[in-house]
PDB file of C-alpha atoms in Angstrom:
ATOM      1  CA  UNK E  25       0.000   0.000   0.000  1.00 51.00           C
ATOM      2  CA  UNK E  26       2.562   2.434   0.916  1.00 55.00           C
ATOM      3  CA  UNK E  27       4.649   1.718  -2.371  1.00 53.00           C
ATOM      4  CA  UNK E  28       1.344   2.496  -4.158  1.00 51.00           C
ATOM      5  CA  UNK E  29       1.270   4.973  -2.347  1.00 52.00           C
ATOM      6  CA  UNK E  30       4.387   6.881  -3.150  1.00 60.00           C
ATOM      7  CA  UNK E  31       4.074   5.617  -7.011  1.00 46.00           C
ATOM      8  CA  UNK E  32       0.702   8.220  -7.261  1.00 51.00           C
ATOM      9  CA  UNK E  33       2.515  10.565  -5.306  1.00 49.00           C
ATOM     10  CA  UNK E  34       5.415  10.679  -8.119  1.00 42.00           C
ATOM     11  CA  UNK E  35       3.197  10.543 -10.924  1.00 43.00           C
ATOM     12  CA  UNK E  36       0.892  13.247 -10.155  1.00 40.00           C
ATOM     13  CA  UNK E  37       4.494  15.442  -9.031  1.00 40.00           C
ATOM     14  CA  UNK E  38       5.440  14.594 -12.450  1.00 39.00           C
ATOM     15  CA  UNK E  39       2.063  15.491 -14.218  1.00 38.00           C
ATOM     16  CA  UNK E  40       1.987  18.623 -12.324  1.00 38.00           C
ATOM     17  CA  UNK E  41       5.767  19.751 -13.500  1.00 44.00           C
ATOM     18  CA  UNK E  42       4.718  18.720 -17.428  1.00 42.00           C
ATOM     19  CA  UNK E  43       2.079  20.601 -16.678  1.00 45.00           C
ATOM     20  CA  UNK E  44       4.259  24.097 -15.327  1.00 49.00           C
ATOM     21  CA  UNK E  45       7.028  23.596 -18.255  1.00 53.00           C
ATOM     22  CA  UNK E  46       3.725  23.337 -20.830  1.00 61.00           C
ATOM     23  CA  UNK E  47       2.457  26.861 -19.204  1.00 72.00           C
ATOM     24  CA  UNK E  48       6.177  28.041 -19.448  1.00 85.00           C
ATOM     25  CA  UNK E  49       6.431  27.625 -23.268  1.00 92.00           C
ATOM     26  CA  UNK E  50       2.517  28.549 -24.315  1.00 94.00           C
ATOM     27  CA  UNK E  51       2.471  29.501 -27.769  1.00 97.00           C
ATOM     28  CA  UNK E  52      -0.440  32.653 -28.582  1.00 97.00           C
ATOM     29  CA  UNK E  53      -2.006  29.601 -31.101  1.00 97.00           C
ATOM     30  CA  UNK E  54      -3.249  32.451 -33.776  1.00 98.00           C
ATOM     31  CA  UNK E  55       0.735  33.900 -34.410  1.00 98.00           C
ATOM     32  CA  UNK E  56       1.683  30.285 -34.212  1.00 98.00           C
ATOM     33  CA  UNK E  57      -0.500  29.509 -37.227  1.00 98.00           C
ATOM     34  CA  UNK E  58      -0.008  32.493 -38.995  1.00 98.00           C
ATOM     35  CA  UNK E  59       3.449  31.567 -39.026  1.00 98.00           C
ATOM     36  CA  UNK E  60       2.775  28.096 -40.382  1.00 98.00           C
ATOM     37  CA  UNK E  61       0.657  29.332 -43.387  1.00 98.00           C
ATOM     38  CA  UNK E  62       2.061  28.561 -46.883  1.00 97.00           C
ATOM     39  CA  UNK E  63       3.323  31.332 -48.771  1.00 96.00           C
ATOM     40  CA  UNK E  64       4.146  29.918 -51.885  1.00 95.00           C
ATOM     41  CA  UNK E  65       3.226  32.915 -54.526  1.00 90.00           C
ATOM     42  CA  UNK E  66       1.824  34.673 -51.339  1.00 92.00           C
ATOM     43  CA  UNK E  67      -1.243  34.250 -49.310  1.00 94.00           C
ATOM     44  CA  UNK E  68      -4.357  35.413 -51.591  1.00 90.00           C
ATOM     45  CA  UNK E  69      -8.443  35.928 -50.166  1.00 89.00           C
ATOM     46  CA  UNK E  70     -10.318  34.032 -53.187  1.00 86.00           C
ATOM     47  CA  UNK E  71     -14.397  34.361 -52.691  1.00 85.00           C
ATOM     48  CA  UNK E  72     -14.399  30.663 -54.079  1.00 86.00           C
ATOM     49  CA  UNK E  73     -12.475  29.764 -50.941  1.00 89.00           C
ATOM     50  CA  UNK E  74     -13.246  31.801 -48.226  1.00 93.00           C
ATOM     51  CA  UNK E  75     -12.938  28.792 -45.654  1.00 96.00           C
ATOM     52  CA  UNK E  76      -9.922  27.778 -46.655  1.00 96.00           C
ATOM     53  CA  UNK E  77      -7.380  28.481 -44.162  1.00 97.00           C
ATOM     54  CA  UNK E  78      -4.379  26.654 -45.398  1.00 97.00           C
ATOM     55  CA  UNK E  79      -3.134  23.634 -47.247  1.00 96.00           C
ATOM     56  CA  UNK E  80      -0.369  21.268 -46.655  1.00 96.00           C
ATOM     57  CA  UNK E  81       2.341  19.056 -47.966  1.00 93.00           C
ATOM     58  CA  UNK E  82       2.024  15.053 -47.909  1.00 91.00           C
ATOM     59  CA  UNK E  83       5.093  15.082 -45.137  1.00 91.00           C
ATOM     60  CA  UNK E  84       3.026  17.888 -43.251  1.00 93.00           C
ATOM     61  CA  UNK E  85       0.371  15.729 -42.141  1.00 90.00           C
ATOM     62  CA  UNK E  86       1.386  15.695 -38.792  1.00 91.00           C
ATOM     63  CA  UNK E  87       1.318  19.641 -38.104  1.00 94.00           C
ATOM     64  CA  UNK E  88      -2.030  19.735 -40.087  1.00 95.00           C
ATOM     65  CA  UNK E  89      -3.236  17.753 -37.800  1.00 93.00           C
ATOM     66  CA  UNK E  90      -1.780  19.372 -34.704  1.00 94.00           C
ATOM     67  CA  UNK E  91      -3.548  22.287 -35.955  1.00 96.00           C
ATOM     68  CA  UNK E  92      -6.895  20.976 -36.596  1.00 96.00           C
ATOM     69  CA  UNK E  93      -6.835  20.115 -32.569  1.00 96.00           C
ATOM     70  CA  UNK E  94      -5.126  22.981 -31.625  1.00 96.00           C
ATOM     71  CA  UNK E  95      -8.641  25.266 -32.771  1.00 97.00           C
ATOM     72  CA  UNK E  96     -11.610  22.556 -33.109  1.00 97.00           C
ATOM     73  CA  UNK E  97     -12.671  23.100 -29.529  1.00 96.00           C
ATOM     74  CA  UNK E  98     -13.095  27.230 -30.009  1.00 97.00           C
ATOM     75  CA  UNK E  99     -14.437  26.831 -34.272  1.00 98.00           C
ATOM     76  CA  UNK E 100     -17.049  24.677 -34.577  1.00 97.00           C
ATOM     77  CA  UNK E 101     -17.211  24.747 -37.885  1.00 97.00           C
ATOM     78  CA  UNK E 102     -12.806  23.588 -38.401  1.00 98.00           C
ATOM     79  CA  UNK E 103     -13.024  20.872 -40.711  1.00 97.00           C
ATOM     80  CA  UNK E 104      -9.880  18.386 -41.298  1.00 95.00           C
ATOM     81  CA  UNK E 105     -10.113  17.343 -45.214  1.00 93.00           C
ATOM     82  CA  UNK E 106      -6.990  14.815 -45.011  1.00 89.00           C
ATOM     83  CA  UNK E 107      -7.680  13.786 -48.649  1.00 91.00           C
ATOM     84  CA  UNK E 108      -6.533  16.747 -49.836  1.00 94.00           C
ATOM     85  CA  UNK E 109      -4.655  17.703 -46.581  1.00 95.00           C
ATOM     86  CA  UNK E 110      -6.995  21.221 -46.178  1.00 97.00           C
ATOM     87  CA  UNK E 111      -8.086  22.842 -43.324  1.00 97.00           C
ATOM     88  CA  UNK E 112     -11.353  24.476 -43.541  1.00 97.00           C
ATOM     89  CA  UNK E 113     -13.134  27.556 -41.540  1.00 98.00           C
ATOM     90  CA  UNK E 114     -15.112  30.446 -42.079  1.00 97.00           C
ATOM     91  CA  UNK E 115     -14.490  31.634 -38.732  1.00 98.00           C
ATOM     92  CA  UNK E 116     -10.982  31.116 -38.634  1.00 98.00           C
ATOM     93  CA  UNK E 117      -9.833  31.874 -41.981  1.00 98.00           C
ATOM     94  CA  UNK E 118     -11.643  35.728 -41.063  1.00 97.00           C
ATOM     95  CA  UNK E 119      -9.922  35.952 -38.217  1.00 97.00           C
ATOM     96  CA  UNK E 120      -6.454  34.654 -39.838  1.00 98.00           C
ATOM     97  CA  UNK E 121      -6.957  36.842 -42.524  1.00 97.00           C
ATOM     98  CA  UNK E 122      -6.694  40.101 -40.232  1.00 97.00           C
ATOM     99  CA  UNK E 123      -3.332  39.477 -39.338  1.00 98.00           C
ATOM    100  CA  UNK E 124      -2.977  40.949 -43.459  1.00 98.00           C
ATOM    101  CA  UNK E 125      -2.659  43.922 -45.255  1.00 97.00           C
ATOM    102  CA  UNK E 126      -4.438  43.210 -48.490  1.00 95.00           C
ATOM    103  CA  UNK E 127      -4.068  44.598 -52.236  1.00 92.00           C
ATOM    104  CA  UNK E 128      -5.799  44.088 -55.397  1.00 86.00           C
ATOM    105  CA  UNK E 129      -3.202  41.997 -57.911  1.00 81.00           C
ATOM    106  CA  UNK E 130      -4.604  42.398 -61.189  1.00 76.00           C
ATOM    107  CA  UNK E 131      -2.604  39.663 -62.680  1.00 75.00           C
ATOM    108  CA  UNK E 132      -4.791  37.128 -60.384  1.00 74.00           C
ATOM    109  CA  UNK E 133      -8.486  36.098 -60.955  1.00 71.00           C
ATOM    110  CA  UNK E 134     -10.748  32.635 -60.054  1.00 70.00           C
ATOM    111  CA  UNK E 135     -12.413  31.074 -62.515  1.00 68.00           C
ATOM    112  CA  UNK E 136     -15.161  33.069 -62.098  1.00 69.00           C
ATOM    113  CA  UNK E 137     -12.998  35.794 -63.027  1.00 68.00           C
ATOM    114  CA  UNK E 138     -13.213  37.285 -59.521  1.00 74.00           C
ATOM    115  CA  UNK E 139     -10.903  39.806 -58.540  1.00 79.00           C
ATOM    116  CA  UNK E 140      -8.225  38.209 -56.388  1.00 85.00           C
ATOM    117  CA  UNK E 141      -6.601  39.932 -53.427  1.00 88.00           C
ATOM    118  CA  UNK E 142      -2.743  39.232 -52.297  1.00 92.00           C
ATOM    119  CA  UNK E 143      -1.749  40.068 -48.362  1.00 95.00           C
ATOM    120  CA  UNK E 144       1.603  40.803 -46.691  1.00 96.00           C
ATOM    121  CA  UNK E 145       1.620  40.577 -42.944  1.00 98.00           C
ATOM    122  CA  UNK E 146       0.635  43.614 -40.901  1.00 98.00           C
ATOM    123  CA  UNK E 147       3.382  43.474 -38.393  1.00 98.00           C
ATOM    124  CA  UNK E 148       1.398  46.531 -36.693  1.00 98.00           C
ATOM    125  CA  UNK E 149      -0.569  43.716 -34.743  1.00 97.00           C
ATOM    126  CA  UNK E 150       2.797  42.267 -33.064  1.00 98.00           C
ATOM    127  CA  UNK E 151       2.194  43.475 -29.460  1.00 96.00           C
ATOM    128  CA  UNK E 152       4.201  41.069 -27.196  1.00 97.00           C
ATOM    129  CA  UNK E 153       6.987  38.976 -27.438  1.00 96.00           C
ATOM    130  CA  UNK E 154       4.619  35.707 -26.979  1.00 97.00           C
ATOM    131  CA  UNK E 155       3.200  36.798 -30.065  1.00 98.00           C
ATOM    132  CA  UNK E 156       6.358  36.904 -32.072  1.00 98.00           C
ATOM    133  CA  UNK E 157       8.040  33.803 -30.312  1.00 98.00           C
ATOM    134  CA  UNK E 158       4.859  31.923 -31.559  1.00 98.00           C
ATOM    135  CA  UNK E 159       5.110  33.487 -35.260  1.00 98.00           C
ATOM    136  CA  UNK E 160       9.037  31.860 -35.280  1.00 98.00           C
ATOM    137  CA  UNK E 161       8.397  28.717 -33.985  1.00 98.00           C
ATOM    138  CA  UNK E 162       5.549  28.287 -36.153  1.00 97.00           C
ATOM    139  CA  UNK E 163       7.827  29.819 -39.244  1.00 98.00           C
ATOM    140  CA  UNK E 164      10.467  27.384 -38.031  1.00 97.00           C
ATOM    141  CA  UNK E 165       8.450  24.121 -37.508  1.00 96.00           C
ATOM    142  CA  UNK E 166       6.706  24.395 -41.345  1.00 96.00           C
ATOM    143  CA  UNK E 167      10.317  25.968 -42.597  1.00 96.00           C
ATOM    144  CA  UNK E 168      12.731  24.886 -40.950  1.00 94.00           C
ATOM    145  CA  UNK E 169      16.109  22.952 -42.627  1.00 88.00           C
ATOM    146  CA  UNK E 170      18.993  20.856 -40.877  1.00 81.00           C
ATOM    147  CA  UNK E 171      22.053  22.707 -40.509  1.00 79.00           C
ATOM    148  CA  UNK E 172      24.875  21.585 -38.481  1.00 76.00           C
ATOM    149  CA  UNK E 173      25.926  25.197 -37.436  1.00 81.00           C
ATOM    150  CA  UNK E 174      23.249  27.591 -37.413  1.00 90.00           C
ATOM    151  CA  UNK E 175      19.157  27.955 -37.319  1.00 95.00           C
ATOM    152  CA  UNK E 176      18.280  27.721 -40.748  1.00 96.00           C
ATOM    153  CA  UNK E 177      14.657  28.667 -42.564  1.00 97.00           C
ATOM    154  CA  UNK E 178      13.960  28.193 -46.423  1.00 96.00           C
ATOM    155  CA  UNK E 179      10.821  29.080 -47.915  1.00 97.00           C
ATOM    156  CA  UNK E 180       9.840  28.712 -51.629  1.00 96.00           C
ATOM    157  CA  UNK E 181       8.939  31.741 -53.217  1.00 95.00           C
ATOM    158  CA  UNK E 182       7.773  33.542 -50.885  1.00 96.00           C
ATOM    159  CA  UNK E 183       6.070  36.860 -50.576  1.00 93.00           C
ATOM    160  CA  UNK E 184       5.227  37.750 -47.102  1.00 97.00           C
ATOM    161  CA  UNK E 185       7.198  35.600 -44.214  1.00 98.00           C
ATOM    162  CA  UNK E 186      10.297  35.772 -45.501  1.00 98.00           C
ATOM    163  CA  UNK E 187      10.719  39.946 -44.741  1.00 98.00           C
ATOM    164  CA  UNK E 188       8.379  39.357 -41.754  1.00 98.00           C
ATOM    165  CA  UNK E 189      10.781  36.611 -40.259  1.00 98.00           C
ATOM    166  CA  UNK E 190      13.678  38.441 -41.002  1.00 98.00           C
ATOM    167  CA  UNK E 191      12.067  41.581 -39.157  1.00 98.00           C
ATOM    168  CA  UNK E 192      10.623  39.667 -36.148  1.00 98.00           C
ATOM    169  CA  UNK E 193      13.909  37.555 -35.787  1.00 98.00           C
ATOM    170  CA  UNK E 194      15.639  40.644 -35.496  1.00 98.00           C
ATOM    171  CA  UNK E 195      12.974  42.251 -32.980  1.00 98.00           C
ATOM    172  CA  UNK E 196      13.927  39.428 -30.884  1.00 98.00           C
ATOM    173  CA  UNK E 197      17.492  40.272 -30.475  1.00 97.00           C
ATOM    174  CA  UNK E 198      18.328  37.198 -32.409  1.00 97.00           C
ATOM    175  CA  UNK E 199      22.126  37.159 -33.971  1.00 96.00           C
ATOM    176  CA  UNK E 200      24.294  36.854 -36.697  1.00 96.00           C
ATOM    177  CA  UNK E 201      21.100  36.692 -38.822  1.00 97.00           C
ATOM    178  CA  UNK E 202      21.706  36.083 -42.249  1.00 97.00           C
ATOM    179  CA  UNK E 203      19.388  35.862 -45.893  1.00 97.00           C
ATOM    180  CA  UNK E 204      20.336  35.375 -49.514  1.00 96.00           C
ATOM    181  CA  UNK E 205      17.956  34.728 -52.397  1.00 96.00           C
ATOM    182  CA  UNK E 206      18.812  32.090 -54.723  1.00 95.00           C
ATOM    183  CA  UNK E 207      17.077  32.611 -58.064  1.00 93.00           C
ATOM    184  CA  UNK E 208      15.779  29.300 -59.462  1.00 91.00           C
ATOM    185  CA  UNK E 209      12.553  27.289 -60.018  1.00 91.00           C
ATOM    186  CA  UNK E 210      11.319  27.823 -57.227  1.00 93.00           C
ATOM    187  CA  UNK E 211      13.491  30.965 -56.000  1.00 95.00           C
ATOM    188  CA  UNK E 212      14.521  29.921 -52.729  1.00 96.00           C
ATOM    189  CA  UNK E 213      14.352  32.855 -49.553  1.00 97.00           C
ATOM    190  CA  UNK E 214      16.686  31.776 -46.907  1.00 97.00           C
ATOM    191  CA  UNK E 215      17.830  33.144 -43.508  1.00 97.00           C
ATOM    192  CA  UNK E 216      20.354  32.206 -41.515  1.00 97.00           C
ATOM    193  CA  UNK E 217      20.325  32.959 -37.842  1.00 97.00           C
ATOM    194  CA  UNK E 218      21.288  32.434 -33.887  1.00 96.00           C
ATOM    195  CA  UNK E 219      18.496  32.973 -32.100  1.00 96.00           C
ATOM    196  CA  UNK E 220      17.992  34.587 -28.607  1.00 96.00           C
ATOM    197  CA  UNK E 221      18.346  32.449 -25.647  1.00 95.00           C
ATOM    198  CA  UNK E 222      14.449  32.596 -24.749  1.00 96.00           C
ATOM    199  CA  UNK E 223      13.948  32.234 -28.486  1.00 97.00           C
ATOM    200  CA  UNK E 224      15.735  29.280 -28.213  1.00 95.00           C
ATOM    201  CA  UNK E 225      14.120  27.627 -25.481  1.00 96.00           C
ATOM    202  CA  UNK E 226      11.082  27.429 -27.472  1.00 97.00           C
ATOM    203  CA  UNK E 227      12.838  26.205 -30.348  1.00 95.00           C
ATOM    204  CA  UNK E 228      14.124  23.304 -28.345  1.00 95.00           C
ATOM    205  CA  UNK E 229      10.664  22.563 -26.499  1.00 96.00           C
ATOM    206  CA  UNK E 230       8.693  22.044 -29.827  1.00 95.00           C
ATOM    207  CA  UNK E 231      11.459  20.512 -32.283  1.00 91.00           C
ATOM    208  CA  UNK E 232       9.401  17.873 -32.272  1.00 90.00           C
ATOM    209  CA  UNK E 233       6.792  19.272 -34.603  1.00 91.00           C
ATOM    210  CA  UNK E 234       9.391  20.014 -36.927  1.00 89.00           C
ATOM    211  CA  UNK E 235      11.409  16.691 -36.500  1.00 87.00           C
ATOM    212  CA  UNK E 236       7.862  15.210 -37.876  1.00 84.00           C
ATOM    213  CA  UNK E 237       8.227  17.142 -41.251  1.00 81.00           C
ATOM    214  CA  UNK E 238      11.989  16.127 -41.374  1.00 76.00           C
ATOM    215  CA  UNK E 239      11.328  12.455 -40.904  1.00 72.00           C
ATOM    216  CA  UNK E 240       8.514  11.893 -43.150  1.00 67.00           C
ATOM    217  CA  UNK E 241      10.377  13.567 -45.688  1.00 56.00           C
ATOM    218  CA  UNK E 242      13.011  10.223 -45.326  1.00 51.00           C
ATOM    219  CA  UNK E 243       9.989   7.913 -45.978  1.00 45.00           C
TER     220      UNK E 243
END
């Protein structure tokens, strides 16, 4: 009795400091998606697709998922459409889509020859460094590459996170940061940085969303 005793004792000490490190290292969810979003060819608001809050890669399965039941319990309508590896909102996508400034491009139109609008991120509606810790680690667990000596991010064509990382990664007292374009199909945007010890910390507590990406991509 008393060893069964001291065996809940441990396990609920140990539940209870998961539970303190988890508080340490919340993410603010919404900047941790926004960061996630794919910005291949930018992030456009189509009328045909006004749910649509992002799509994903075969190997991104995982952080689609992680996603889906990170919001389903505050949007009732999130759907998961792992056919096609979408995740679907009204709700969401509006409130995603404020994080934007928005512009007409005229060189963009649906096939019901809608007028298509192309958004950069307002980085106005940073207020906190949770916020912008969130927006790296989600930049960082969709972007992320292996490097042996630095923190590395590569994103294919991109049009909005690429300046907004390099701006926010910088806000965050982050060093030695580094970016070079390589012009090819696609034109690769890469940054090269050390990032801030707190930075860090958070980097470290959620590799494993990004390790996910990196090991499917061996399968």
């Amino acid at each position: 009795m008393i060893k069964n005793g001291i065996c809940i004792i441990l396990l609920l000490l140990a539940t209870f400091g998961n539970a303190q490190v988890a508080l340490k290292y919340k993410l603010d969810q919404d900047y941790f998606l926004l960061g996630t979003l794919l910005d291949y060819m930018g992030r456009y608001k189509d009328p045909l697709e006004i749910d649509v809050i992002d799509t994903y890669f075969v190997n991104e399965k995982f952080l689609l998922i992680h996603n889906y039941n990170t919001f389903k319990s505050e949007y009732s309508d999130l759907k998961l459409d792992t056919i096609n590896r979408t995740l679907k909102s009204i709700a969401l996508t509006e409130k995603i889509n404020t994080f934007f400034n928005w512009n007409y491009d005229e060189n963009f139109t649906n096939e019901n020859s809608d007028s298509l609008f192309i958004g950069t991120i307002n980085l106005n509606t940073f207020k906190t460094n949770e916020q912008k810790i969130s927006f790296i680690v989600g930049v960082y667990t969709r972007y992320g590459q292996k490097n042996d000596s630095t923190y590395c991010i590569n994103i294919a064509n991109s049009n909005t996170l690429f300046d907004s990382s390099l701006k926010i990664l910088r806000a965050l007292n982050c060093k030695n940061i580094k970016s070079e374009i390589i012009e090819a199909i696609p034109t690769s945007c890469i940054i090269y940085f050390q990032p801030s010890e707190e930075l860090k910390k958070y980097l470290v507590y959620y590799r494993f969303l990004r390790e996910t990406i990196w090991d499917t991509k061996k399968l």
